[in-house]
Every structure is written in C-alpha cells, then in structure tokens.
Coordinates of C-alpha atoms in Angstrom, one line a residue:
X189 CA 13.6 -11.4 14.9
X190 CA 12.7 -8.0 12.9
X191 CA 9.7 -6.3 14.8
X192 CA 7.7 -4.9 12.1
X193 CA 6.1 -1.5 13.2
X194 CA 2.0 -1.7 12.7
X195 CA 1.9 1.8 11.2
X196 CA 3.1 3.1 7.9
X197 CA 5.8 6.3 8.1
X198 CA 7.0 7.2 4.9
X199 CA 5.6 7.4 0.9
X200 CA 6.1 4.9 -0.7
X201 CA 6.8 4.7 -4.6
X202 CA 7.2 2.5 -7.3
X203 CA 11.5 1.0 -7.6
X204 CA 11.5 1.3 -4.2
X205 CA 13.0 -1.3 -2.2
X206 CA 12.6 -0.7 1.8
X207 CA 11.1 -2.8 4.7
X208 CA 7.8 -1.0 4.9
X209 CA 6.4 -2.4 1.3
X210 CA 5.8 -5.5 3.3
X211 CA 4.3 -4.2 5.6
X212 CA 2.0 -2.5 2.9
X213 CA 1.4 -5.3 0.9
X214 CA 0.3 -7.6 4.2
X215 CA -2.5 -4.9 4.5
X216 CA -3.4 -4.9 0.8
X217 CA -3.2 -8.7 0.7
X218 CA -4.9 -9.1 3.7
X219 CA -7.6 -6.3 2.9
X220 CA -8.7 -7.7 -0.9
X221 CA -6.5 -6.0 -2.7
X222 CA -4.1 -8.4 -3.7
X223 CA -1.1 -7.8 -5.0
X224 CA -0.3 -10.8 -6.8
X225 CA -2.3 -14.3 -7.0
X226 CA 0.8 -16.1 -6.3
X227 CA 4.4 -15.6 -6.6
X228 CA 6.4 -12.3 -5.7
X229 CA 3.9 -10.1 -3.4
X230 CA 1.2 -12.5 -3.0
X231 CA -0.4 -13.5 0.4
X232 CA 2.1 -15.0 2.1
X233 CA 5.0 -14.5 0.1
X234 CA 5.0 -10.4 0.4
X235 CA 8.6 -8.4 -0.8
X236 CA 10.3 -5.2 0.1
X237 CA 10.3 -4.0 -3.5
X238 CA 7.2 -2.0 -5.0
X239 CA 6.9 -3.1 -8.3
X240 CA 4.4 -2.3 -10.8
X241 CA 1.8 -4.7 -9.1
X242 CA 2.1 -2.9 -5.6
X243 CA 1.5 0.1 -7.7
X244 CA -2.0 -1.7 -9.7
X245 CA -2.5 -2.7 -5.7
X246 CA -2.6 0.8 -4.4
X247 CA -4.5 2.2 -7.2
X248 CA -7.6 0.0 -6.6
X249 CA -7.0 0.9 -2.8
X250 CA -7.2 4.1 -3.7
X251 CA -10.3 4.1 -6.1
X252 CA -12.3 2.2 -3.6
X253 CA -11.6 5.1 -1.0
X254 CA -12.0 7.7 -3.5
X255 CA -14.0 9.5 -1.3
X256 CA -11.2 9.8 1.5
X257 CA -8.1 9.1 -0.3
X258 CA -8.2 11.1 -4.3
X259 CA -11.3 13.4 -4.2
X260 CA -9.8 16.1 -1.2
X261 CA -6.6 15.9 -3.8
X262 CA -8.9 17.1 -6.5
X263 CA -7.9 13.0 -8.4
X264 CA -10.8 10.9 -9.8
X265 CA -8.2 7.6 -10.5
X266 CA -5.6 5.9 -8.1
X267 CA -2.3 7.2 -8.8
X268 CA -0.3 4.2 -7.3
X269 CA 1.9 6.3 -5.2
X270 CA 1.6 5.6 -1.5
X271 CA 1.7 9.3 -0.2
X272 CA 0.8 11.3 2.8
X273 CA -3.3 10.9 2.0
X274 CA -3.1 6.9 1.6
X275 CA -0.8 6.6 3.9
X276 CA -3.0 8.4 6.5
X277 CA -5.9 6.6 5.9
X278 CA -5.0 3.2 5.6
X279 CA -3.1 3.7 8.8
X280 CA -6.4 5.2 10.4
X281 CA -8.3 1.5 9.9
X282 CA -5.2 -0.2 11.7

C-alpha cells in the first residue's frame, strides 16, 4: 500500500510520467475540472502520465483562478504547466 502525500512538490509538465499527476488529477477531477469524461484520467480511473488532457485540465484551473494563479505572472490564459504559482495555490485549498 503506496501512501500518497496530500500536497503537491514538484512542477509538473506535459510527457511526464511520475506518481504526483495522480494525485493532481484526483484534485482536478474531484474539483470540476475534469480531466477526461471517461477513460484514461477520468474520475476514478486517474494516471501518472500528463498528457495533453491534464494539460486542457490545468489550463481551465488556471483561468478560473486567474486572479491568483496567471495575473501576478503578468499571463491572461492557462498555460497548462503545473509550476510553482499553481502548484502553490491549489496546494493552499488542501
């Protein structure tokens, strides 16, 4: 039995493969932003591998915090890329 930590570490970018992207794409799932309506990443059947929908995930989580996540970065649309700023404030609601 694999503990899985409750806070994200580390960015987070599309091809990768590493535990964590579950983790992420629980929250997504689990928060409305789902990463896939069924299949590979969606509720319930969530991957290690960031793909292209994680990505399309991130980037409506980030547009929906714009205010917190893109504008202090000087961005207007969600990049995709789970870096220090998303990763900060998603981890902040947890």
């Amino acid at each position: 039995l694999t503990v899985m930590p409750d806070q994200l570490t580390i960015p987070l970018s599309l091809g990768m493969e590493h535990p964590q992207i579950l983790l992420l794409q629980k929250i997504l799932n689990a928060k409305g932003y789902v990463v896939s309506p069924d299949g590979s990443g969606s509720p319930g059947n969530e991957t290690q591998y960031y793909g292209a929908l994680t990505a399309k995930a991130v980037a409506r989580y980030q547009e929906a915090h714009a205010g917190e996540i893109l504008s202090p970065l000087g961005y207007t649309k969600g990049t995709g890329v789970f870096g220090p700023a998303t990763r900060k404030y998603i981890n902040s609601l947890r």
